[in-house]
């Protein structure tokens, strides 16, 4: 078997290799090989059912890239189930085979450990320094040589559109995760896990190298050993939907929860208020009570101009560019909200966080604030990456939840510090994305974890063109049911609803019961189908109810959707929300029908361009 694997992975070279070390996933489908070549460089490869995924590729890091020797191999296996504080599933299985390769070089007394874990879902590997020496890591030699004619969904930054391109046609750096389509029919995704105190790494392709993907660190990392780099991850699947179904791999590569008492961490639905007066804020709180929304969020401007060094987040001082009246009393509003069973979140720009973090955390706790949304954070550098995660840890000490906005991409830190509920790092509804974008994100960005996509609803062309004009923005063209379905498809424990909308925009349309009842964390999740950039259907369960979202891209689509994920022998009641067109005489044109279904039911769906459907399925007694 080793001979066959060697031929499959190394057919493109004539190099001379030492003994091959191999590692297989628990089910035996994925195989990882490691050896040294004639120059003492570490060369690895990955295959799936004997099909090449990563061809001959290099491993290495500053000072450990040549004249290397595998001194020892330590083998272990691990299989357990852990319960997250919240998530897409109530239980997560962590099952892998591991090898630790002890690497030596020259006459040096220290050692580098290359730790490799083989899961049924993919491979994770990292570098770990032993001892207590001072470290300066300036580059990684890690490469991913993919088979010819591989395509990737390229995005140059976190909030950019993903474009399907041949590897050789990239312009610039590629964001993580990077989803790939191989000519042999497989799908893979290159990702990063536990990137907590390191420099962000993106992917590049050098000119003239058509299929070699290289790691590019943002800047140097300076630390003291013992120290481990983030995990480099290669997720592998036969279908795109299985990449998303297996995204617990990122969480598994992070440390367990470090917060002793997590009772105060409460995910939920949240609405933003653009009213920066005490009276206006209380109206939004009353709206939240009516629509069963858990939190109200005060966005930028409540403590002055967010871009000014003089703005002080320790007190209310409304930005005159946002509101001409300066009477906002945050402690008073918080107490009013508390009396109604609603929590309050505050936006704070990193400029203010940097100057006042240690002062505002106990202050906000004394006010009764539920959480902070970090705005315009610095991402990428070793310094600011470490600062950001340390800030989340500090928030946990004061029972404050966190939502990080702008370019931050998650790498699983929410397992370790679950007070980090969600983050942006996504081309969400603020960008007015089309159906292609929304059917691409589940198989790219959402492989990394939750994304705060700020779901819009009434701010749509045929409903609120006047609102768009008033706010100097565009309007959504997606259908009502497309937007409803996104609240299920786009996982976020803190789910913003009615983004851009005000209480006056909402006129109690019948389908809003779907948002009223929507959970934001789940007992189980099933990715039912999907094709990247075309369509996706996801079902999520909470207690005895399933919520289901299905969307198409910019094309109309007919689809048959089996409900075979339901438990056999039981009867269920389905409430189905579809785009009914002009025959439905409401502003939103949502048709609602109820029927009995079982696990043998096959739904026939007919979706409009940029459309979708949403469902609630209840178990019947």
Coordinates of C-alpha atoms in Angstrom, one line a residue:
X1 CA 0.0 0.0 0.0
X2 CA 2.9 2.4 0.7
X3 CA 4.3 1.8 -2.7
X4 CA 1.0 2.7 -4.4
X5 CA 0.6 5.8 -2.3
X6 CA 4.1 7.0 -3.1
X7 CA 3.4 6.6 -6.8
X8 CA 0.1 8.5 -6.5
X9 CA 1.7 11.4 -4.6
X10 CA 5.1 11.7 -6.1
X11 CA 4.7 11.0 -9.8
X12 CA 5.7 14.5 -10.8
X13 CA 9.2 14.4 -9.5
X14 CA 12.4 12.4 -9.7
X15 CA 13.7 13.4 -6.3
X16 CA 15.4 10.9 -3.9
X17 CA 13.6 10.4 -0.6
X18 CA 14.2 8.8 2.7
X19 CA 11.8 6.4 4.4
X20 CA 8.2 7.4 4.0
X21 CA 6.2 7.9 7.2
X22 CA 2.4 7.6 6.7
X23 CA -0.7 8.4 8.7
X24 CA -4.3 7.5 8.0
X25 CA -7.6 8.9 9.1
X26 CA -9.7 6.6 11.4
X27 CA -11.8 5.4 8.4
X28 CA -8.7 4.9 6.2
X29 CA -9.9 7.2 3.4
X30 CA -7.4 10.0 4.0
X31 CA -3.7 9.4 4.0
X32 CA -0.8 11.7 4.9
X33 CA 2.8 11.0 4.0
X34 CA 6.0 12.7 5.2
X35 CA 9.6 12.2 4.3
X36 CA 12.8 14.2 3.6
X37 CA 14.3 14.7 0.2
X38 CA 18.0 14.8 -0.8
X39 CA 18.4 18.3 0.5
X40 CA 16.9 17.4 3.9
X41 CA 13.7 19.3 3.2
X42 CA 10.4 18.0 4.6
X43 CA 8.0 16.8 1.8
X44 CA 4.4 15.8 2.5
X45 CA 1.4 14.7 0.5
X46 CA -2.3 14.0 1.1
X47 CA -4.6 11.6 -0.7
X48 CA -8.3 10.6 -0.4
X49 CA -9.3 7.1 -1.4
X50 CA -5.9 7.0 -3.3
X51 CA -6.8 10.2 -5.3
X52 CA -4.2 12.9 -4.9
X53 CA -5.3 16.0 -3.1
X54 CA -2.0 17.6 -2.2
X55 CA 1.0 16.5 -4.3
X56 CA 4.6 16.8 -3.2
X57 CA 4.7 19.9 -1.0
X58 CA 7.1 21.4 1.5
X59 CA 6.8 21.9 5.2
X60 CA 9.1 24.2 7.2
X61 CA 9.5 27.4 9.1
X62 CA 12.2 30.0 9.7
X63 CA 15.4 28.2 10.4
X64 CA 13.9 24.8 9.9
X65 CA 13.7 24.4 6.2
X66 CA 16.8 22.4 5.1
X67 CA 19.1 19.7 6.4
X68 CA 16.4 18.2 8.4
X69 CA 16.1 14.7 9.8
X70 CA 13.1 12.9 11.2
X71 CA 14.5 11.7 14.6
X72 CA 11.5 10.1 16.0
X73 CA 7.7 9.5 15.4
X74 CA 5.2 9.4 18.3
X75 CA 1.8 7.9 17.5
X76 CA -1.5 8.3 19.4
X77 CA -5.2 8.1 18.7
X78 CA -8.1 10.1 20.2
X79 CA -11.8 9.7 20.2
X80 CA -14.2 11.6 22.4
X81 CA -17.4 13.6 22.3
X82 CA -17.6 17.1 23.8
X83 CA -20.6 19.4 24.4
X84 CA -20.1 23.1 23.3
X85 CA -21.7 25.9 25.3
X86 CA -23.7 26.5 22.1
X87 CA -23.2 25.7 18.4
X88 CA -24.6 24.1 15.3
X89 CA -24.8 20.8 17.2
X90 CA -25.3 19.9 20.8
X91 CA -22.5 17.4 20.6
X92 CA -19.2 17.3 18.7
X93 CA -17.1 14.2 18.1
X94 CA -13.3 14.7 18.1
X95 CA -11.8 11.6 16.5
X96 CA -8.4 11.5 15.0
X97 CA -5.1 9.6 14.6
X98 CA -2.0 11.7 15.4
X99 CA 1.7 11.5 14.7
X100 CA 4.3 13.9 16.2
X101 CA 7.4 14.0 14.1
X102 CA 10.5 15.0 16.1
X103 CA 12.8 17.0 13.7
X104 CA 16.4 17.8 14.3
X105 CA 18.9 19.8 12.2
X106 CA 22.7 20.1 12.1
X107 CA 24.3 20.2 15.5
X108 CA 21.5 22.1 17.2
X109 CA 20.3 20.7 20.5
X110 CA 16.7 22.0 20.2
X111 CA 14.0 20.2 18.3
X112 CA 11.0 21.1 16.1
X113 CA 7.9 19.0 16.5
X114 CA 5.6 18.7 13.4
X115 CA 2.2 17.6 14.8
X116 CA -0.2 16.0 12.3
X117 CA -3.8 14.9 13.0
X118 CA -5.7 12.9 10.5
X119 CA -9.5 13.1 10.8
X120 CA -12.1 11.5 8.6
X121 CA -12.9 15.1 7.5
X122 CA -9.3 16.3 6.7
X123 CA -5.8 16.9 7.9
X124 CA -4.5 19.4 10.4
X125 CA -0.8 20.1 11.1
X126 CA 1.2 22.6 13.0
X127 CA 4.8 23.3 14.2
X128 CA 5.8 23.3 17.8
X129 CA 9.0 24.5 19.4
X130 CA 10.2 22.8 22.6
X131 CA 12.6 24.4 25.2
X132 CA 12.7 28.0 26.2
X133 CA 14.6 29.8 23.4
X134 CA 13.7 33.2 21.9
X135 CA 11.9 32.8 18.6
X136 CA 11.6 35.0 15.6
X137 CA 9.4 33.4 12.8
X138 CA 9.5 35.4 9.6
X139 CA 8.1 33.0 7.1
X140 CA 6.6 29.6 6.6
X141 CA 7.8 27.2 3.9
X142 CA 4.4 25.5 4.0
X143 CA 3.1 24.9 0.5
X144 CA 0.1 23.2 -1.0
X145 CA 0.8 21.8 -4.5
X146 CA -2.5 20.9 -6.0
X147 CA -3.2 18.8 -9.1
X148 CA -3.3 20.6 -12.4
X149 CA -6.6 22.2 -13.5
X150 CA -7.7 22.9 -9.9
X151 CA -10.0 25.8 -9.4
X152 CA -10.4 27.9 -6.3
X153 CA -13.0 30.4 -5.0
X154 CA -10.8 33.4 -4.7
X155 CA -11.5 36.4 -2.4
X156 CA -8.7 38.9 -1.8
X157 CA -10.1 40.2 1.5
X158 CA -12.7 39.1 4.0
X159 CA -15.6 41.2 2.7
X160 CA -14.9 40.6 -1.0
X161 CA -16.9 38.5 -3.4
X162 CA -15.6 35.0 -4.1
X163 CA -14.7 34.3 -7.7
X164 CA -14.2 30.9 -9.1
X165 CA -10.8 31.0 -10.9
X166 CA -8.0 28.7 -12.0
X167 CA -5.1 28.8 -9.4
X168 CA -2.8 30.5 -11.9
X169 CA -5.3 33.4 -12.5
X170 CA -5.2 34.8 -9.0
X171 CA -4.5 38.5 -8.6
X172 CA -3.1 39.0 -5.1
X173 CA -3.6 37.1 -1.8
X174 CA -6.4 34.7 -1.2
X175 CA -8.5 34.7 2.0
X176 CA -9.0 31.7 4.2
X177 CA -10.8 29.3 4.0
X178 CA -9.9 28.7 0.4
X179 CA -12.2 26.2 -1.2
X180 CA -10.9 24.2 -4.1
X181 CA -12.5 22.0 -6.8
X182 CA -10.1 19.3 -8.1
X183 CA -10.3 17.8 -11.6
X184 CA -10.7 14.3 -10.0
X185 CA -14.1 15.3 -8.6
X186 CA -13.0 16.0 -5.0
X187 CA -13.4 19.3 -3.1
X188 CA -11.0 20.6 -0.5
X189 CA -10.6 23.7 1.6
X190 CA -7.4 25.2 3.0
X191 CA -8.1 26.8 6.3
X192 CA -6.4 28.0 9.6
X193 CA -7.3 27.0 13.1
X194 CA -6.3 28.4 16.6
X195 CA -4.8 31.5 15.1
X196 CA -4.7 33.3 18.4
X197 CA -1.2 34.7 19.0
X198 CA 0.4 34.6 15.6
X199 CA 0.5 36.5 12.3
X200 CA -2.4 36.0 9.9
X201 CA -1.5 33.8 6.9
X202 CA -3.1 34.2 3.4
X203 CA -2.4 32.2 0.3
X204 CA -0.4 33.3 -2.8
X205 CA 0.7 31.9 -6.1
X206 CA 4.0 33.0 -7.5
X207 CA 4.2 34.1 -11.1
X208 CA 4.9 31.0 -13.3
X209 CA 3.7 28.5 -10.7
X210 CA 0.3 27.3 -11.9
X211 CA -0.6 24.9 -9.1
X212 CA 1.6 25.7 -6.1
X213 CA -0.2 27.6 -3.3
X214 CA 2.2 29.2 -0.8
X215 CA 1.6 30.7 2.7
X216 CA 2.3 34.4 3.2
X217 CA 2.5 35.7 6.7
X218 CA 1.4 39.2 7.4
X219 CA 4.5 40.0 9.5
X220 CA 7.1 38.4 11.8
X221 CA 6.2 36.6 15.1
X222 CA 8.4 37.1 18.1
X223 CA 7.8 34.7 21.0
X224 CA 9.5 32.5 23.6
X225 CA 9.3 28.7 23.4
X226 CA 7.5 26.5 24.1
X227 CA 5.3 27.9 21.3
X228 CA 3.1 26.3 18.7
X229 CA 2.0 27.9 15.4
X230 CA -1.7 27.8 14.3
X231 CA -3.0 24.7 12.6
X232 CA -2.9 24.5 8.8
X233 CA -6.0 22.6 7.7
X234 CA -6.9 20.7 4.6
X235 CA -10.6 19.8 4.6
X236 CA -11.6 17.1 2.1
X237 CA -15.0 16.0 0.8
X238 CA -16.7 14.3 -2.2
X239 CA -19.5 16.9 -2.3
X240 CA -19.5 20.6 -1.3
X241 CA -22.2 20.1 1.3
X242 CA -19.9 17.7 3.2
X243 CA -17.3 20.5 3.6
X244 CA -19.9 22.5 5.6
X245 CA -21.3 19.5 7.4
X246 CA -17.7 18.8 8.7
X247 CA -16.8 22.3 9.8
X248 CA -16.5 21.2 13.4
X249 CA -13.0 20.2 12.4
X250 CA -11.9 23.8 13.0
X251 CA -13.4 23.8 16.6
X252 CA -11.8 20.5 17.3
X253 CA -8.3 22.0 16.6
X254 CA -8.9 24.6 19.4
X255 CA -8.5 24.3 23.1
X256 CA -11.6 23.5 25.3
X257 CA -13.6 26.2 27.0
X258 CA -11.6 28.2 29.5
X259 CA -14.5 30.0 31.1
X260 CA -15.5 28.3 34.3
X261 CA -19.1 29.6 34.6
X262 CA -20.8 30.2 31.2
X263 CA -24.4 30.7 32.4
X264 CA -24.3 34.4 31.5
X265 CA -23.4 33.6 27.8
X266 CA -26.8 33.8 26.1
X267 CA -27.0 33.8 22.3
X268 CA -30.1 35.3 20.7
X269 CA -31.7 37.6 18.2
X270 CA -30.7 41.3 18.1
X271 CA -31.9 44.5 16.4
X272 CA -29.9 47.6 15.8
X273 CA -31.2 51.0 16.8
X274 CA -30.2 54.0 14.7
X275 CA -32.1 56.3 17.1
X276 CA -29.6 57.9 19.4
X277 CA -32.1 59.5 21.8
X278 CA -33.4 58.1 25.0
X279 CA -37.0 58.2 23.8
X280 CA -36.1 56.7 20.4
X281 CA -34.1 53.9 22.1
X282 CA -37.1 53.0 24.3
X283 CA -39.3 52.7 21.2
X284 CA -36.9 50.2 19.7
X285 CA -36.8 48.3 23.0
X286 CA -40.6 48.1 22.9
X287 CA -40.4 46.8 19.3
X288 CA -37.9 44.2 20.5
X289 CA -40.4 43.0 23.1
X290 CA -43.2 42.8 20.6
X291 CA -41.1 40.8 18.1
X292 CA -39.5 38.6 20.8
X293 CA -36.0 40.0 20.1
X294 CA -33.5 39.4 22.9
X295 CA -31.2 42.3 22.4
X296 CA -31.0 45.9 21.2
X297 CA -27.7 47.2 19.8
X298 CA -26.4 50.8 19.9
X299 CA -24.3 51.3 16.8
X300 CA -21.5 53.8 16.1
X301 CA -22.1 57.4 17.2
X302 CA -23.5 56.9 20.8
X303 CA -20.2 58.1 22.4
X304 CA -19.2 60.6 19.6
X305 CA -17.5 60.2 16.3
X306 CA -16.0 56.8 16.1
X307 CA -13.0 58.0 14.2
X308 CA -12.0 60.7 16.6
X309 CA -9.3 60.2 19.2
X310 CA -11.3 62.6 21.5
X311 CA -14.4 60.3 21.6
X312 CA -14.8 58.8 25.0
X313 CA -16.7 55.4 25.3
X314 CA -17.1 55.9 29.1
X315 CA -20.1 58.2 28.6
X316 CA -22.9 59.0 26.2
X317 CA -22.0 61.9 23.9
X318 CA -23.9 61.5 20.6
X319 CA -22.1 62.3 17.3
X320 CA -23.8 65.4 15.9
X321 CA -23.3 64.0 12.4
X322 CA -25.7 61.2 13.3
X323 CA -28.2 62.9 15.6
X324 CA -28.8 66.6 16.4
X325 CA -30.2 65.8 19.8
X326 CA -27.7 64.9 22.6
X327 CA -29.9 63.4 25.3
X328 CA -29.0 59.7 25.2
X329 CA -28.7 58.2 28.7
X330 CA -27.3 54.7 28.3
X331 CA -27.7 53.6 32.0
X332 CA -31.3 54.7 31.9
X333 CA -32.0 52.9 28.7
X334 CA -30.3 49.8 30.0
X335 CA -32.5 49.8 33.1
X336 CA -35.6 50.3 30.9
X337 CA -34.6 47.4 28.7
X338 CA -33.9 45.2 31.7
X339 CA -37.3 45.8 33.0
X340 CA -38.7 44.5 29.7
X341 CA -36.4 41.5 29.6
X342 CA -34.2 42.9 26.8
X343 CA -30.4 43.2 26.9
X344 CA -28.3 46.0 25.5
X345 CA -25.1 45.8 23.3
X346 CA -22.8 48.7 22.6
X347 CA -20.5 49.4 19.6
X348 CA -17.0 50.5 20.4
X349 CA -14.4 51.2 17.8
X350 CA -10.9 49.7 18.3
X351 CA -9.5 53.2 18.5
X352 CA -11.5 53.7 21.7
X353 CA -11.0 50.1 22.9
X354 CA -7.2 50.5 22.7
X355 CA -7.3 53.6 25.0
X356 CA -10.1 52.7 27.4
X357 CA -10.6 48.9 27.4
X358 CA -9.5 48.3 31.1
X359 CA -11.8 51.2 32.2
X360 CA -14.9 50.5 30.2
X361 CA -15.2 46.7 31.0
X362 CA -16.0 47.1 34.7
X363 CA -18.0 50.2 33.9
X364 CA -20.2 48.4 31.3
X365 CA -20.7 45.6 33.7
X366 CA -21.9 48.0 36.3
X367 CA -24.3 49.5 33.8
X368 CA -25.7 46.0 33.0
X369 CA -24.4 45.9 29.4
X370 CA -24.7 42.4 27.8
X371 CA -22.0 42.7 25.1
X372 CA -19.7 44.8 23.0
X373 CA -19.3 44.9 19.3
X374 CA -15.7 45.6 18.3
X375 CA -15.5 47.9 15.3
X376 CA -12.8 48.6 12.7
X377 CA -10.4 46.2 14.3
X378 CA -6.8 45.8 13.1
X379 CA -6.3 42.4 11.7
X380 CA -3.3 40.5 10.4
X381 CA -0.3 41.6 12.4
X382 CA 1.1 39.5 15.3
X383 CA 0.7 42.5 17.7
X384 CA -3.0 43.2 16.9
X385 CA -4.0 39.5 16.6
X386 CA -2.7 38.9 20.1
X387 CA -4.2 42.1 21.4
X388 CA -7.6 41.2 20.0
X389 CA -7.9 37.8 21.5
X390 CA -6.6 39.1 24.8
X391 CA -9.4 41.7 24.7
X392 CA -12.0 38.9 24.3
X393 CA -10.5 37.1 27.3
X394 CA -10.7 40.3 29.4
X395 CA -14.4 40.8 28.4
X396 CA -15.1 37.3 29.7
X397 CA -13.8 38.4 33.2
X398 CA -16.6 41.0 33.2
X399 CA -19.3 38.7 31.8
X400 CA -19.4 40.6 28.5
X401 CA -20.2 38.9 25.2
X402 CA -18.4 40.0 22.0
X403 CA -19.1 40.5 18.3
X404 CA -16.1 41.4 16.2
X405 CA -16.8 43.3 13.0
X406 CA -15.0 44.2 9.8
X407 CA -12.1 42.0 8.5
X408 CA -11.6 39.5 11.3
X409 CA -11.9 35.9 10.2
X410 CA -12.6 33.2 12.9
X411 CA -10.4 30.2 13.4
X412 CA -12.3 28.5 16.2
X413 CA -11.4 30.7 19.2
X414 CA -15.1 30.7 20.2
X415 CA -14.7 27.1 21.5
X416 CA -12.1 28.3 24.0
X417 CA -13.8 31.7 24.8
X418 CA -17.4 31.3 23.9
X419 CA -18.2 34.8 25.0
X420 CA -17.0 35.6 21.4
X421 CA -20.4 34.8 19.9
X422 CA -19.9 35.9 16.3
X423 CA -17.9 38.0 14.0
X424 CA -18.3 39.7 10.6
X425 CA -15.4 39.0 8.1
X426 CA -18.1 38.3 5.4
X427 CA -19.8 40.0 2.5
X428 CA -23.1 40.2 4.3
X429 CA -26.3 42.1 3.8
X430 CA -24.7 45.4 4.3
X431 CA -23.1 45.0 0.9
X432 CA -26.5 44.1 -0.7
X433 CA -25.2 40.8 -2.2
X434 CA -26.9 38.8 -4.8
X435 CA -27.9 35.1 -4.9
X436 CA -24.6 33.9 -6.2
X437 CA -22.8 35.4 -3.2
X438 CA -25.2 34.0 -0.8
X439 CA -25.1 30.5 -2.3
X440 CA -21.2 30.6 -2.3
X441 CA -20.6 31.7 1.3
X442 CA -21.9 28.5 3.0
X443 CA -19.1 26.5 1.2
X444 CA -16.3 29.2 1.7
X445 CA -16.6 31.7 4.6
X446 CA -18.9 29.6 6.8
X447 CA -16.4 26.7 6.9
X448 CA -14.5 28.9 9.4
X449 CA -17.4 29.5 11.7
X450 CA -20.2 31.9 12.5
X451 CA -20.6 35.1 10.5
X452 CA -22.6 38.2 11.4
X453 CA -24.4 38.8 8.1
X454 CA -26.9 41.4 9.4
X455 CA -30.1 40.1 7.8
X456 CA -32.1 42.7 6.0
X457 CA -35.8 42.3 5.4
X458 CA -38.0 45.3 4.5
X459 CA -35.1 47.3 3.0
X460 CA -35.9 45.9 -0.4
X461 CA -36.4 47.6 -3.8
X462 CA -40.1 47.0 -4.2
X463 CA -40.9 47.8 -0.6
X464 CA -38.7 50.6 0.6
X465 CA -37.1 52.4 -2.3
X466 CA -37.8 55.6 -0.4
X467 CA -35.8 54.3 2.6
X468 CA -32.9 53.5 0.3
X469 CA -33.0 57.0 -1.1
X470 CA -33.2 58.5 2.4
X471 CA -30.2 56.5 3.6
X472 CA -28.2 57.0 0.3
X473 CA -27.9 53.3 -0.2
X474 CA -29.0 50.6 -2.6
X475 CA -31.9 48.2 -2.1
X476 CA -31.9 44.4 -1.9
X477 CA -33.2 42.6 -4.9
X478 CA -33.4 39.2 -3.2
X479 CA -37.0 38.0 -2.5
X480 CA -38.5 38.0 0.9
X481 CA -38.2 34.2 1.4
X482 CA -34.5 34.4 0.3
X483 CA -33.9 36.8 3.2
X484 CA -35.9 34.6 5.6
X485 CA -34.0 31.5 4.6
X486 CA -30.6 33.3 5.2
X487 CA -31.4 33.5 8.9
X488 CA -31.2 29.7 9.0
X489 CA -28.5 29.2 6.4
X490 CA -26.1 31.8 7.8
X491 CA -25.2 30.5 11.3
X492 CA -24.6 33.2 13.9
X493 CA -25.4 32.7 17.6
X494 CA -26.0 36.5 17.7
X495 CA -28.4 36.9 14.7
X496 CA -29.1 40.5 13.7
X497 CA -32.5 40.9 12.2
X498 CA -34.2 43.9 10.4
X499 CA -30.9 45.5 9.5
X500 CA -31.5 49.0 8.0
X501 CA -35.2 48.7 9.1
X502 CA -36.9 50.7 11.8
X503 CA -40.0 49.8 13.9
X504 CA -42.1 52.0 11.6
X505 CA -41.0 49.9 8.6
X506 CA -42.5 46.7 10.1
X507 CA -46.2 46.3 9.6
X508 CA -46.8 42.9 11.2
X509 CA -46.7 40.8 8.0
X510 CA -47.9 37.3 8.9
X511 CA -44.6 35.6 8.0
X512 CA -42.7 37.6 10.7
X513 CA -43.7 34.8 13.1
X514 CA -40.8 32.9 11.6
X515 CA -38.3 35.5 12.8
X516 CA -40.1 35.7 16.2
X517 CA -39.6 32.0 16.8
X518 CA -36.2 31.6 15.2
X519 CA -33.5 30.1 17.5
X520 CA -29.9 31.1 16.8
X521 CA -28.1 28.0 18.2
X522 CA -29.0 24.4 17.5
X523 CA -29.2 20.8 18.7
X524 CA -28.5 19.4 15.2
X525 CA -27.7 20.7 11.7
X526 CA -28.2 18.9 8.4
X527 CA -26.7 20.2 5.2
X528 CA -29.3 18.7 2.8
X529 CA -27.9 19.7 -0.6
X530 CA -25.8 22.4 -2.3
X531 CA -23.8 23.4 -5.3
X532 CA -21.3 26.3 -4.8
X533 CA -22.8 29.5 -6.2
X534 CA -26.0 27.8 -7.3
X535 CA -28.2 26.6 -4.4
X536 CA -28.1 25.3 -0.8
X537 CA -30.6 23.8 1.6
X538 CA -29.9 23.5 5.4
X539 CA -32.1 22.1 8.2
X540 CA -31.4 22.9 11.8
X541 CA -33.1 21.5 14.9
X542 CA -33.9 23.0 18.2
X543 CA -35.8 21.0 20.8
X544 CA -38.7 19.4 18.8
X545 CA -38.7 21.8 15.8
X546 CA -36.8 21.9 12.6
X547 CA -36.1 25.2 10.8
X548 CA -35.2 24.9 7.2
X549 CA -33.8 27.5 4.7
X550 CA -33.4 26.9 1.0
X551 CA -32.1 29.5 -1.5
X552 CA -31.1 29.7 -5.2
X553 CA -28.7 32.0 -6.9
X554 CA -29.8 34.6 -9.5
X555 CA -31.6 31.9 -11.5
X556 CA -35.1 30.5 -11.0
X557 CA -34.9 26.9 -9.9
X558 CA -37.1 23.9 -9.4
X559 CA -36.0 21.4 -6.8
X560 CA -37.2 18.2 -5.1
X561 CA -36.3 18.2 -1.4
X562 CA -36.7 14.9 0.5
X563 CA -37.5 15.2 4.2
X564 CA -35.7 12.0 5.1
X565 CA -33.8 13.7 7.8
X566 CA -37.0 13.5 9.9
X567 CA -37.4 10.6 12.3
X568 CA -39.3 7.7 10.7
X569 CA -42.7 6.6 12.0
X570 CA -43.6 10.1 13.3
X571 CA -45.9 12.8 11.9
X572 CA -45.0 16.4 11.6
X573 CA -46.7 19.7 10.8
X574 CA -44.9 21.8 8.1
X575 CA -45.4 25.5 7.9
X576 CA -44.0 26.5 4.5
X577 CA -43.1 30.1 3.5
X578 CA -42.7 30.7 -0.3
X579 CA -42.5 33.7 -2.6
X580 CA -46.1 33.9 -3.8
X581 CA -45.8 36.8 -6.3
X582 CA -48.5 39.3 -6.9
X583 CA -51.3 36.8 -6.1
X584 CA -50.4 37.3 -2.4
X585 CA -51.7 40.8 -1.5
X586 CA -49.1 41.9 1.1
X587 CA -46.1 44.1 0.7
X588 CA -43.8 41.1 1.0
X589 CA -45.8 38.6 -1.2
X590 CA -45.1 35.7 1.1
X591 CA -47.4 32.7 0.7
X592 CA -47.9 30.6 3.8
X593 CA -49.3 27.1 3.8
X594 CA -49.5 24.3 6.5
X595 CA -49.6 20.6 5.8
X596 CA -48.8 17.3 7.4
X597 CA -45.5 15.6 6.4
X598 CA -43.4 12.5 7.3
X599 CA -39.8 11.4 6.7
X600 CA -41.1 10.0 3.3
X601 CA -42.4 13.3 2.1
X602 CA -40.6 14.9 -0.9
X603 CA -41.3 18.6 -1.3
X604 CA -41.4 20.1 -4.8
X605 CA -40.0 23.6 -4.7
X606 CA -40.3 26.3 -7.4
X607 CA -38.0 29.2 -6.5
X608 CA -37.9 32.6 -8.2
X609 CA -34.6 34.2 -9.3
X610 CA -32.7 35.3 -6.2
X611 CA -35.5 33.5 -4.3
X612 CA -35.9 30.8 -1.7
X613 CA -38.2 29.3 0.9
X614 CA -38.3 28.9 4.7
X615 CA -39.9 26.2 6.8
X616 CA -40.8 25.3 10.4
X617 CA -41.4 21.6 11.0
X618 CA -43.0 20.6 14.3
X619 CA -43.4 17.1 15.7
X620 CA -47.0 16.3 16.2
X621 CA -48.3 14.4 19.3

